[in-house]
Amino acid sequence: MALARGSRREFVRTRAFDLATLLLPFLRPYLILVFIWHLPVFHHGKPRLQRIRYVVTTVLFAFKFVYTSSYGVWRAERHAPGATIVNFGDALWWGFTTIT
């Protein structure tokens, strides 16, 4: 906020997700999607580039979603009695199996 040039209100309005990642660190991997979405190469061009933009963003979001969900499940179940997900590899397997 101290480095924001201009209005701080404008910064909060345009960068709300960036601020949310400061408060909720598990959302930080999703920032890469925001940066990819705003790449200039995808904004100006043919419809083919637009489709590539959507496909890349969707695939990355799916991987990030599985990763984040798997991490949450692993954190919740790793010390639970009778848990079957005891390491992060098991959690990733669970995540990809569930989304498939």
PDB file of N, CA and C in Angstrom:
ATOM      1  N   MET A   1       0.836  -1.196   0.000  1.00  0.00           N
ATOM      2  CA  MET A   1       0.000   0.000   0.000  1.00  0.00           C
ATOM      3  C   MET A   1       0.876   1.253   0.000  1.00  0.00           C
ATOM      4  N   ALA A   2       2.005   1.186   0.682  1.00  0.00           N
ATOM      5  CA  ALA A   2       2.876   2.356   0.744  1.00  0.00           C
ATOM      6  C   ALA A   2       3.480   2.665  -0.625  1.00  0.00           C
ATOM      7  N   LEU A   3       3.688   1.654  -1.435  1.00  0.00           N
ATOM      8  CA  LEU A   3       4.279   1.864  -2.757  1.00  0.00           C
ATOM      9  C   LEU A   3       3.247   2.190  -3.832  1.00  0.00           C
ATOM     10  N   ALA A   4       1.975   2.112  -3.508  1.00  0.00           N
ATOM     11  CA  ALA A   4       0.923   2.375  -4.499  1.00  0.00           C
ATOM     12  C   ALA A   4       0.944   3.845  -4.885  1.00  0.00           C
ATOM     13  N   ARG A   5       1.122   4.052  -6.170  1.00  0.00           N
ATOM     14  CA  ARG A   5       1.095   5.436  -6.657  1.00  0.00           C
ATOM     15  C   ARG A   5      -0.346   5.821  -6.929  1.00  0.00           C
ATOM     16  N   GLY A   6      -0.674   7.034  -6.647  1.00  0.00           N
ATOM     17  CA  GLY A   6      -2.034   7.487  -6.872  1.00  0.00           C
ATOM     18  C   GLY A   6      -2.920   7.153  -5.694  1.00  0.00           C
ATOM     19  N   SER A   7      -4.135   6.858  -5.986  1.00  0.00           N
ATOM     20  CA  SER A   7      -5.135   6.603  -4.959  1.00  0.00           C
ATOM     21  C   SER A   7      -5.013   5.194  -4.393  1.00  0.00           C
ATOM     22  N   ARG A   8      -5.008   5.093  -3.096  1.00  0.00           N
ATOM     23  CA  ARG A   8      -4.990   3.767  -2.463  1.00  0.00           C
ATOM     24  C   ARG A   8      -6.314   3.047  -2.693  1.00  0.00           C
ATOM     25  N   ARG A   9      -7.369   3.791  -2.773  1.00  0.00           N
ATOM     26  CA  ARG A   9      -8.687   3.207  -3.033  1.00  0.00           C
ATOM     27  C   ARG A   9      -8.702   2.545  -4.412  1.00  0.00           C
ATOM     28  N   GLU A  10      -8.072   3.191  -5.372  1.00  0.00           N
ATOM     29  CA  GLU A  10      -7.982   2.625  -6.719  1.00  0.00           C
ATOM     30  C   GLU A  10      -7.131   1.344  -6.707  1.00  0.00           C
ATOM     31  N   PHE A  11      -6.063   1.354  -5.915  1.00  0.00           N
ATOM     32  CA  PHE A  11      -5.219   0.170  -5.800  1.00  0.00           C
ATOM     33  C   PHE A  11      -6.017  -0.993  -5.216  1.00  0.00           C
ATOM     34  N   VAL A  12      -6.776  -0.738  -4.174  1.00  0.00           N
ATOM     35  CA  VAL A  12      -7.585  -1.796  -3.554  1.00  0.00           C
ATOM     36  C   VAL A  12      -8.638  -2.294  -4.533  1.00  0.00           C
ATOM     37  N   ARG A  13      -9.224  -1.394  -5.294  1.00  0.00           N
ATOM     38  CA  ARG A  13     -10.260  -1.785  -6.249  1.00  0.00           C
ATOM     39  C   ARG A  13      -9.695  -2.625  -7.390  1.00  0.00           C
ATOM     40  N   THR A  14      -8.502  -2.296  -7.867  1.00  0.00           N
ATOM     41  CA  THR A  14      -7.948  -3.004  -9.019  1.00  0.00           C
ATOM     42  C   THR A  14      -7.093  -4.204  -8.629  1.00  0.00           C
ATOM     43  N   ARG A  15      -6.622  -4.266  -7.408  1.00  0.00           N
ATOM     44  CA  ARG A  15      -5.736  -5.344  -6.965  1.00  0.00           C
ATOM     45  C   ARG A  15      -6.283  -6.076  -5.743  1.00  0.00           C
ATOM     46  N   ALA A  16      -7.574  -6.307  -5.714  1.00  0.00           N
ATOM     47  CA  ALA A  16      -8.208  -6.953  -4.564  1.00  0.00           C
ATOM     48  C   ALA A  16      -7.678  -8.372  -4.360  1.00  0.00           C
ATOM     49  N   PHE A  17      -7.456  -9.095  -5.447  1.00  0.00           N
ATOM     50  CA  PHE A  17      -6.963 -10.467  -5.304  1.00  0.00           C
ATOM     51  C   PHE A  17      -5.557 -10.484  -4.734  1.00  0.00           C
ATOM     52  N   ASP A  18      -4.714  -9.538  -5.149  1.00  0.00           N
ATOM     53  CA  ASP A  18      -3.359  -9.452  -4.594  1.00  0.00           C
ATOM     54  C   ASP A  18      -3.408  -9.216  -3.089  1.00  0.00           C
ATOM     55  N   LEU A  19      -4.307  -8.369  -2.658  1.00  0.00           N
ATOM     56  CA  LEU A  19      -4.450  -8.114  -1.229  1.00  0.00           C
ATOM     57  C   LEU A  19      -4.990  -9.344  -0.496  1.00  0.00           C
ATOM     58  N   ALA A  20      -5.884 -10.075  -1.146  1.00  0.00           N
ATOM     59  CA  ALA A  20      -6.430 -11.292  -0.522  1.00  0.00           C
ATOM     60  C   ALA A  20      -5.332 -12.335  -0.332  1.00  0.00           C
ATOM     61  N   THR A  21      -4.370 -12.386  -1.253  1.00  0.00           N
ATOM     62  CA  THR A  21      -3.283 -13.354  -1.104  1.00  0.00           C
ATOM     63  C   THR A  21      -2.353 -12.990   0.048  1.00  0.00           C
ATOM     64  N   LEU A  22      -2.328 -11.742   0.426  1.00  0.00           N
ATOM     65  CA  LEU A  22      -1.547 -11.369   1.609  1.00  0.00           C
ATOM     66  C   LEU A  22      -2.197 -11.896   2.875  1.00  0.00           C
ATOM     67  N   LEU A  23      -3.515 -11.902   2.890  1.00  0.00           N
ATOM     68  CA  LEU A  23      -4.244 -12.369   4.069  1.00  0.00           C
ATOM     69  C   LEU A  23      -4.415 -13.886   4.083  1.00  0.00           C
ATOM     70  N   LEU A  24      -4.547 -14.486   2.923  1.00  0.00           N
ATOM     71  CA  LEU A  24      -4.754 -15.929   2.791  1.00  0.00           C
ATOM     72  C   LEU A  24      -3.633 -16.512   1.941  1.00  0.00           C
ATOM     73  N   PRO A  25      -2.527 -16.919   2.559  1.00  0.00           N
ATOM     74  CA  PRO A  25      -1.355 -17.353   1.791  1.00  0.00           C
ATOM     75  C   PRO A  25      -1.588 -18.547   0.870  1.00  0.00           C
ATOM     76  N   PHE A  26      -2.588 -19.387   1.146  1.00  0.00           N
ATOM     77  CA  PHE A  26      -2.809 -20.546   0.267  1.00  0.00           C
ATOM     78  C   PHE A  26      -3.320 -20.126  -1.106  1.00  0.00           C
ATOM     79  N   LEU A  27      -3.714 -18.864  -1.272  1.00  0.00           N
ATOM     80  CA  LEU A  27      -4.150 -18.379  -2.578  1.00  0.00           C
ATOM     81  C   LEU A  27      -2.994 -17.884  -3.449  1.00  0.00           C
ATOM     82  N   ARG A  28      -1.806 -17.786  -2.896  1.00  0.00           N
ATOM     83  CA  ARG A  28      -0.672 -17.229  -3.643  1.00  0.00           C
ATOM     84  C   ARG A  28      -0.338 -17.982  -4.922  1.00  0.00           C
ATOM     85  N   PRO A  29      -0.450 -19.304  -4.965  1.00  0.00           N
ATOM     86  CA  PRO A  29      -0.159 -19.965  -6.250  1.00  0.00           C
ATOM     87  C   PRO A  29      -1.090 -19.527  -7.390  1.00  0.00           C
ATOM     88  N   TYR A  30      -2.260 -19.011  -7.060  1.00  0.00           N
ATOM     89  CA  TYR A  30      -3.195 -18.578  -8.095  1.00  0.00           C
ATOM     90  C   TYR A  30      -2.800 -17.252  -8.726  1.00  0.00           C
ATOM     91  N   LEU A  31      -1.834 -16.547  -8.143  1.00  0.00           N
ATOM     92  CA  LEU A  31      -1.381 -15.288  -8.739  1.00  0.00           C
ATOM     93  C   LEU A  31      -0.787 -15.495 -10.120  1.00  0.00           C
ATOM     94  N   ILE A  32      -0.173 -16.655 -10.351  1.00  0.00           N
ATOM     95  CA  ILE A  32       0.392 -16.932 -11.667  1.00  0.00           C
ATOM     96  C   ILE A  32      -0.701 -16.904 -12.737  1.00  0.00           C
ATOM     97  N   LEU A  33      -1.894 -17.337 -12.376  1.00  0.00           N
ATOM     98  CA  LEU A  33      -3.006 -17.289 -13.332  1.00  0.00           C
ATOM     99  C   LEU A  33      -3.371 -15.862 -13.684  1.00  0.00           C
ATOM    100  N   VAL A  34      -3.329 -14.989 -12.701  1.00  0.00           N
ATOM    101  CA  VAL A  34      -3.636 -13.575 -12.944  1.00  0.00           C
ATOM    102  C   VAL A  34      -2.602 -12.982 -13.894  1.00  0.00           C
ATOM    103  N   PHE A  35      -1.332 -13.296 -13.671  1.00  0.00           N
ATOM    104  CA  PHE A  35      -0.292 -12.759 -14.530  1.00  0.00           C
ATOM    105  C   PHE A  35      -0.378 -13.323 -15.948  1.00  0.00           C
ATOM    106  N   ILE A  36      -0.674 -14.599 -16.080  1.00  0.00           N
ATOM    107  CA  ILE A  36      -0.823 -15.189 -17.414  1.00  0.00           C
ATOM    108  C   ILE A  36      -2.027 -14.594 -18.132  1.00  0.00           C
ATOM    109  N   TRP A  37      -3.100 -14.377 -17.388  1.00  0.00           N
ATOM    110  CA  TRP A  37      -4.319 -13.811 -17.980  1.00  0.00           C
ATOM    111  C   TRP A  37      -4.067 -12.423 -18.554  1.00  0.00           C
ATOM    112  N   HIS A  38      -3.152 -11.690 -17.950  1.00  0.00           N
ATOM    113  CA  HIS A  38      -2.884 -10.312 -18.375  1.00  0.00           C
ATOM    114  C   HIS A  38      -1.704 -10.174 -19.332  1.00  0.00           C
ATOM    115  N   LEU A  39      -1.154 -11.291 -19.823  1.00  0.00           N
ATOM    116  CA  LEU A  39      -0.062 -11.201 -20.782  1.00  0.00           C
ATOM    117  C   LEU A  39      -0.541 -10.520 -22.060  1.00  0.00           C
ATOM    118  N   PRO A  40       0.226  -9.568 -22.560  1.00  0.00           N
ATOM    119  CA  PRO A  40      -0.212  -8.829 -23.758  1.00  0.00           C
ATOM    120  C   PRO A  40      -0.378  -9.705 -24.990  1.00  0.00           C
ATOM    121  N   VAL A  41       0.392 -10.785 -25.093  1.00  0.00           N
ATOM    122  CA  VAL A  41       0.315 -11.616 -26.286  1.00  0.00           C
ATOM    123  C   VAL A  41      -1.074 -12.229 -26.457  1.00  0.00           C
ATOM    124  N   PHE A  42      -1.787 -12.447 -25.366  1.00  0.00           N
ATOM    125  CA  PHE A  42      -3.106 -13.042 -25.453  1.00  0.00           C
ATOM    126  C   PHE A  42      -4.223 -12.017 -25.667  1.00  0.00           C
ATOM    127  N   HIS A  43      -3.949 -10.754 -25.460  1.00  0.00           N
ATOM    128  CA  HIS A  43      -5.004  -9.743 -25.568  1.00  0.00           C
ATOM    129  C   HIS A  43      -5.216  -9.251 -26.996  1.00  0.00           C
ATOM    130  N   HIS A  44      -4.151  -9.173 -27.746  1.00  0.00           N
ATOM    131  CA  HIS A  44      -4.257  -8.648 -29.105  1.00  0.00           C
ATOM    132  C   HIS A  44      -3.930  -9.766 -30.073  1.00  0.00           C
ATOM    133  N   GLY A  45      -4.910 -10.154 -30.791  1.00  0.00           N
ATOM    134  CA  GLY A  45      -4.616 -11.209 -31.747  1.00  0.00           C
ATOM    135  C   GLY A  45      -5.856 -11.888 -32.256  1.00  0.00           C
ATOM    136  N   LYS A  46      -5.595 -12.975 -32.866  1.00  0.00           N
ATOM    137  CA  LYS A  46      -6.637 -13.742 -33.513  1.00  0.00           C
ATOM    138  C   LYS A  46      -7.432 -14.526 -32.479  1.00  0.00           C
ATOM    139  N   PRO A  47      -8.595 -15.005 -32.875  1.00  0.00           N
ATOM    140  CA  PRO A  47      -9.390 -15.840 -31.970  1.00  0.00           C
ATOM    141  C   PRO A  47      -8.639 -17.081 -31.502  1.00  0.00           C
ATOM    142  N   ARG A  48      -7.712 -17.566 -32.320  1.00  0.00           N
ATOM    143  CA  ARG A  48      -6.915 -18.736 -31.915  1.00  0.00           C
ATOM    144  C   ARG A  48      -6.119 -18.435 -30.649  1.00  0.00           C
ATOM    145  N   LEU A  49      -5.530 -17.245 -30.572  1.00  0.00           N
ATOM    146  CA  LEU A  49      -4.787 -16.870 -29.367  1.00  0.00           C
ATOM    147  C   LEU A  49      -5.703 -16.750 -28.166  1.00  0.00           C
ATOM    148  N   GLN A  50      -6.913 -16.289 -28.386  1.00  0.00           N
ATOM    149  CA  GLN A  50      -7.871 -16.208 -27.288  1.00  0.00           C
ATOM    150  C   GLN A  50      -8.218 -17.600 -26.760  1.00  0.00           C
ATOM    151  N   ARG A  51      -8.403 -18.550 -27.667  1.00  0.00           N
ATOM    152  CA  ARG A  51      -8.684 -19.923 -27.244  1.00  0.00           C
ATOM    153  C   ARG A  51      -7.509 -20.518 -26.481  1.00  0.00           C
ATOM    154  N   ILE A  52      -6.294 -20.248 -26.965  1.00  0.00           N
ATOM    155  CA  ILE A  52      -5.100 -20.729 -26.254  1.00  0.00           C
ATOM    156  C   ILE A  52      -5.046 -20.120 -24.862  1.00  0.00           C
ATOM    157  N   ARG A  53      -5.387 -18.853 -24.753  1.00  0.00           N
ATOM    158  CA  ARG A  53      -5.409 -18.173 -23.452  1.00  0.00           C
ATOM    159  C   ARG A  53      -6.372 -18.876 -22.498  1.00  0.00           C
ATOM    160  N   TYR A  54      -7.561 -19.185 -22.977  1.00  0.00           N
ATOM    161  CA  TYR A  54      -8.554 -19.850 -22.129  1.00  0.00           C
ATOM    162  C   TYR A  54      -8.123 -21.270 -21.748  1.00  0.00           C
ATOM    163  N   VAL A  55      -7.549 -21.998 -22.693  1.00  0.00           N
ATOM    164  CA  VAL A  55      -7.115 -23.365 -22.409  1.00  0.00           C
ATOM    165  C   VAL A  55      -5.978 -23.364 -21.393  1.00  0.00           C
ATOM    166  N   VAL A  56      -4.980 -22.516 -21.596  1.00  0.00           N
ATOM    167  CA  VAL A  56      -3.850 -22.448 -20.673  1.00  0.00           C
ATOM    168  C   VAL A  56      -4.328 -22.061 -19.281  1.00  0.00           C
ATOM    169  N   THR A  57      -5.178 -21.070 -19.199  1.00  0.00           N
ATOM    170  CA  THR A  57      -5.677 -20.623 -17.900  1.00  0.00           C
ATOM    171  C   THR A  57      -6.504 -21.711 -17.223  1.00  0.00           C
ATOM    172  N   THR A  58      -7.344 -22.392 -17.969  1.00  0.00           N
ATOM    173  CA  THR A  58      -8.176 -23.447 -17.394  1.00  0.00           C
ATOM    174  C   THR A  58      -7.339 -24.618 -16.892  1.00  0.00           C
ATOM    175  N   VAL A  59      -6.371 -25.042 -17.674  1.00  0.00           N
ATOM    176  CA  VAL A  59      -5.515 -26.162 -17.263  1.00  0.00           C
ATOM    177  C   VAL A  59      -4.698 -25.785 -16.028  1.00  0.00           C
ATOM    178  N   LEU A  60      -4.113 -24.594 -16.032  1.00  0.00           N
ATOM    179  CA  LEU A  60      -3.344 -24.172 -14.860  1.00  0.00           C
ATOM    180  C   LEU A  60      -4.224 -24.034 -13.629  1.00  0.00           C
ATOM    181  N   PHE A  61      -5.437 -23.510 -13.815  1.00  0.00           N
ATOM    182  CA  PHE A  61      -6.342 -23.402 -12.668  1.00  0.00           C
ATOM    183  C   PHE A  61      -6.686 -24.781 -12.124  1.00  0.00           C
ATOM    184  N   ALA A  62      -6.920 -25.742 -12.997  1.00  0.00           N
ATOM    185  CA  ALA A  62      -7.251 -27.095 -12.536  1.00  0.00           C
ATOM    186  C   ALA A  62      -6.103 -27.695 -11.739  1.00  0.00           C
ATOM    187  N   PHE A  63      -4.875 -27.547 -12.246  1.00  0.00           N
ATOM    188  CA  PHE A  63      -3.724 -28.067 -11.503  1.00  0.00           C
ATOM    189  C   PHE A  63      -3.543 -27.355 -10.172  1.00  0.00           C
ATOM    190  N   LYS A  64      -3.690 -26.054 -10.164  1.00  0.00           N
ATOM    191  CA  LYS A  64      -3.554 -25.295  -8.913  1.00  0.00           C
ATOM    192  C   LYS A  64      -4.663 -25.663  -7.935  1.00  0.00           C
ATOM    193  N   PHE A  65      -5.852 -25.878  -8.450  1.00  0.00           N
ATOM    194  CA  PHE A  65      -6.969 -26.245  -7.588  1.00  0.00           C
ATOM    195  C   PHE A  65      -6.742 -27.608  -6.943  1.00  0.00           C
ATOM    196  N   VAL A  66      -6.274 -28.572  -7.731  1.00  0.00           N
ATOM    197  CA  VAL A  66      -5.988 -29.904  -7.183  1.00  0.00           C
ATOM    198  C   VAL A  66      -4.865 -29.812  -6.157  1.00  0.00           C
ATOM    199  N   TYR A  67      -3.836 -29.046  -6.452  1.00  0.00           N
ATOM    200  CA  TYR A  67      -2.722 -28.890  -5.528  1.00  0.00           C
ATOM    201  C   TYR A  67      -3.186 -28.278  -4.208  1.00  0.00           C
ATOM    202  N   THR A  68      -3.950 -27.211  -4.269  1.00  0.00           N
ATOM    203  CA  THR A  68      -4.428 -26.538  -3.059  1.00  0.00           C
ATOM    204  C   THR A  68      -5.375 -27.436  -2.269  1.00  0.00           C
ATOM    205  N   SER A  69      -6.275 -28.094  -2.948  1.00  0.00           N
ATOM    206  CA  SER A  69      -7.212 -28.992  -2.269  1.00  0.00           C
ATOM    207  C   SER A  69      -6.477 -30.168  -1.635  1.00  0.00           C
ATOM    208  N   SER A  70      -5.515 -30.713  -2.354  1.00  0.00           N
ATOM    209  CA  SER A  70      -4.742 -31.837  -1.823  1.00  0.00           C
ATOM    210  C   SER A  70      -3.964 -31.424  -0.587  1.00  0.00           C
ATOM    211  N   TYR A  71      -3.402 -30.241  -0.630  1.00  0.00           N
ATOM    212  CA  TYR A  71      -2.666 -29.743   0.534  1.00  0.00           C
ATOM    213  C   TYR A  71      -3.583 -29.604   1.743  1.00  0.00           C
ATOM    214  N   GLY A  72      -4.780 -29.073   1.531  1.00  0.00           N
ATOM    215  CA  GLY A  72      -5.734 -28.938   2.628  1.00  0.00           C
ATOM    216  C   GLY A  72      -6.165 -30.269   3.201  1.00  0.00           C
ATOM    217  N   VAL A  73      -6.417 -31.238   2.337  1.00  0.00           N
ATOM    218  CA  VAL A  73      -6.815 -32.573   2.799  1.00  0.00           C
ATOM    219  C   VAL A  73      -5.666 -33.235   3.545  1.00  0.00           C
ATOM    220  N   TRP A  74      -4.456 -33.095   3.036  1.00  0.00           N
ATOM    221  CA  TRP A  74      -3.296 -33.672   3.709  1.00  0.00           C
ATOM    222  C   TRP A  74      -3.102 -33.065   5.089  1.00  0.00           C
ATOM    223  N   ARG A  75      -3.244 -31.739   5.190  1.00  0.00           N
ATOM    224  CA  ARG A  75      -3.091 -31.082   6.493  1.00  0.00           C
ATOM    225  C   ARG A  75      -4.167 -31.532   7.478  1.00  0.00           C
ATOM    226  N   ALA A  76      -5.350 -31.794   6.988  1.00  0.00           N
ATOM    227  CA  ALA A  76      -6.444 -32.195   7.871  1.00  0.00           C
ATOM    228  C   ALA A  76      -6.335 -33.657   8.289  1.00  0.00           C
ATOM    229  N   GLU A  77      -5.830 -34.524   7.432  1.00  0.00           N
ATOM    230  CA  GLU A  77      -5.861 -35.962   7.703  1.00  0.00           C
ATOM    231  C   GLU A  77      -4.533 -36.583   8.126  1.00  0.00           C
ATOM    232  N   ARG A  78      -3.449 -35.858   8.055  1.00  0.00           N
ATOM    233  CA  ARG A  78      -2.151 -36.499   8.265  1.00  0.00           C
ATOM    234  C   ARG A  78      -1.958 -37.086   9.655  1.00  0.00           C
ATOM    235  N   HIS A  79      -2.576 -36.496  10.679  1.00  0.00           N
ATOM    236  CA  HIS A  79      -2.423 -37.023  12.035  1.00  0.00           C
ATOM    237  C   HIS A  79      -3.714 -37.633  12.579  1.00  0.00           C
ATOM    238  N   ALA A  80      -4.723 -37.756  11.727  1.00  0.00           N
ATOM    239  CA  ALA A  80      -5.997 -38.330  12.169  1.00  0.00           C
ATOM    240  C   ALA A  80      -5.851 -39.840  12.340  1.00  0.00           C
ATOM    241  N   PRO A  81      -6.497 -40.383  13.378  1.00  0.00           N
ATOM    242  CA  PRO A  81      -6.422 -41.843  13.553  1.00  0.00           C
ATOM    243  C   PRO A  81      -7.142 -42.562  12.402  1.00  0.00           C
ATOM    244  N   GLY A  82      -6.489 -43.564  11.857  1.00  0.00           N
ATOM    245  CA  GLY A  82      -7.075 -44.337  10.763  1.00  0.00           C
ATOM    246  C   GLY A  82      -7.052 -43.626   9.424  1.00  0.00           C
ATOM    247  N   ALA A  83      -6.255 -42.588   9.294  1.00  0.00           N
ATOM    248  CA  ALA A  83      -6.203 -41.828   8.045  1.00  0.00           C
ATOM    249  C   ALA A  83      -5.489 -42.625   6.956  1.00  0.00           C
ATOM    250  N   THR A  84      -5.965 -42.497   5.743  1.00  0.00           N
ATOM    251  CA  THR A  84      -5.318 -43.163   4.617  1.00  0.00           C
ATOM    252  C   THR A  84      -4.421 -42.200   3.841  1.00  0.00           C
ATOM    253  N   ILE A  85      -4.584 -40.918   4.067  1.00  0.00           N
ATOM    254  CA  ILE A  85      -3.747 -39.912   3.416  1.00  0.00           C
ATOM    255  C   ILE A  85      -2.741 -39.422   4.453  1.00  0.00           C
ATOM    256  N   VAL A  86      -1.548 -40.000   4.433  1.00  0.00           N
ATOM    257  CA  VAL A  86      -0.555 -39.676   5.457  1.00  0.00           C
ATOM    258  C   VAL A  86       0.637 -38.897   4.904  1.00  0.00           C
ATOM    259  N   ASN A  87       0.767 -38.812   3.582  1.00  0.00           N
ATOM    260  CA  ASN A  87       1.819 -37.975   3.007  1.00  0.00           C
ATOM    261  C   ASN A  87       1.237 -37.174   1.842  1.00  0.00           C
ATOM    262  N   PHE A  88       2.022 -36.207   1.368  1.00  0.00           N
ATOM    263  CA  PHE A  88       1.503 -35.316   0.341  1.00  0.00           C
ATOM    264  C   PHE A  88       1.312 -36.031  -0.998  1.00  0.00           C
ATOM    265  N   GLY A  89       2.107 -37.043  -1.266  1.00  0.00           N
ATOM    266  CA  GLY A  89       1.922 -37.826  -2.492  1.00  0.00           C
ATOM    267  C   GLY A  89       0.568 -38.514  -2.532  1.00  0.00           C
ATOM    268  N   ASP A  90       0.172 -39.076  -1.391  1.00  0.00           N
ATOM    269  CA  ASP A  90      -1.168 -39.675  -1.305  1.00  0.00           C
ATOM    270  C   ASP A  90      -2.252 -38.627  -1.513  1.00  0.00           C
ATOM    271  N   ALA A  91      -2.017 -37.427  -0.977  1.00  0.00           N
ATOM    272  CA  ALA A  91      -3.000 -36.354  -1.125  1.00  0.00           C
ATOM    273  C   ALA A  91      -3.129 -35.922  -2.582  1.00  0.00           C
ATOM    274  N   LEU A  92      -1.994 -35.826  -3.290  1.00  0.00           N
ATOM    275  CA  LEU A  92      -2.068 -35.481  -4.716  1.00  0.00           C
ATOM    276  C   LEU A  92      -2.775 -36.573  -5.510  1.00  0.00           C
ATOM    277  N   TRP A  93      -2.489 -37.816  -5.172  1.00  0.00           N
ATOM    278  CA  TRP A  93      -3.177 -38.923  -5.838  1.00  0.00           C
ATOM    279  C   TRP A  93      -4.675 -38.814  -5.603  1.00  0.00           C
ATOM    280  N   TRP A  94      -5.075 -38.549  -4.363  1.00  0.00           N
ATOM    281  CA  TRP A  94      -6.477 -38.369  -4.039  1.00  0.00           C
ATOM    282  C   TRP A  94      -7.080 -37.220  -4.848  1.00  0.00           C
ATOM    283  N   GLY A  95      -6.359 -36.103  -4.922  1.00  0.00           N
ATOM    284  CA  GLY A  95      -6.864 -34.928  -5.636  1.00  0.00           C
ATOM    285  C   GLY A  95      -7.107 -35.190  -7.111  1.00  0.00           C
ATOM    286  N   PHE A  96      -6.110 -35.790  -7.781  1.00  0.00           N
ATOM    287  CA  PHE A  96      -6.274 -36.056  -9.215  1.00  0.00           C
ATOM    288  C   PHE A  96      -7.304 -37.143  -9.467  1.00  0.00           C
ATOM    289  N   THR A  97      -7.384 -38.115  -8.585  1.00  0.00           N
ATOM    290  CA  THR A  97      -8.407 -39.150  -8.737  1.00  0.00           C
ATOM    291  C   THR A  97      -9.795 -38.554  -8.557  1.00  0.00           C
ATOM    292  N   THR A  98      -9.935 -37.690  -7.592  1.00  0.00           N
ATOM    293  CA  THR A  98     -11.233 -37.067  -7.343  1.00  0.00           C
ATOM    294  C   THR A  98     -11.656 -36.165  -8.484  1.00  0.00           C
ATOM    295  N   ILE A  99     -10.759 -35.371  -9.010  1.00  0.00           N
ATOM    296  CA  ILE A  99     -11.135 -34.454 -10.087  1.00  0.00           C
ATOM    297  C   ILE A  99     -11.374 -35.198 -11.393  1.00  0.00           C
ATOM    298  N   THR A 100     -10.734 -36.353 -11.549  1.00  0.00           N
ATOM    299  CA  THR A 100     -10.941 -37.134 -12.770  1.00  0.00           C
ATOM    300  C   THR A 100     -12.313 -37.760 -12.755  1.00  0.00           C
TER     301      THR A 100
END
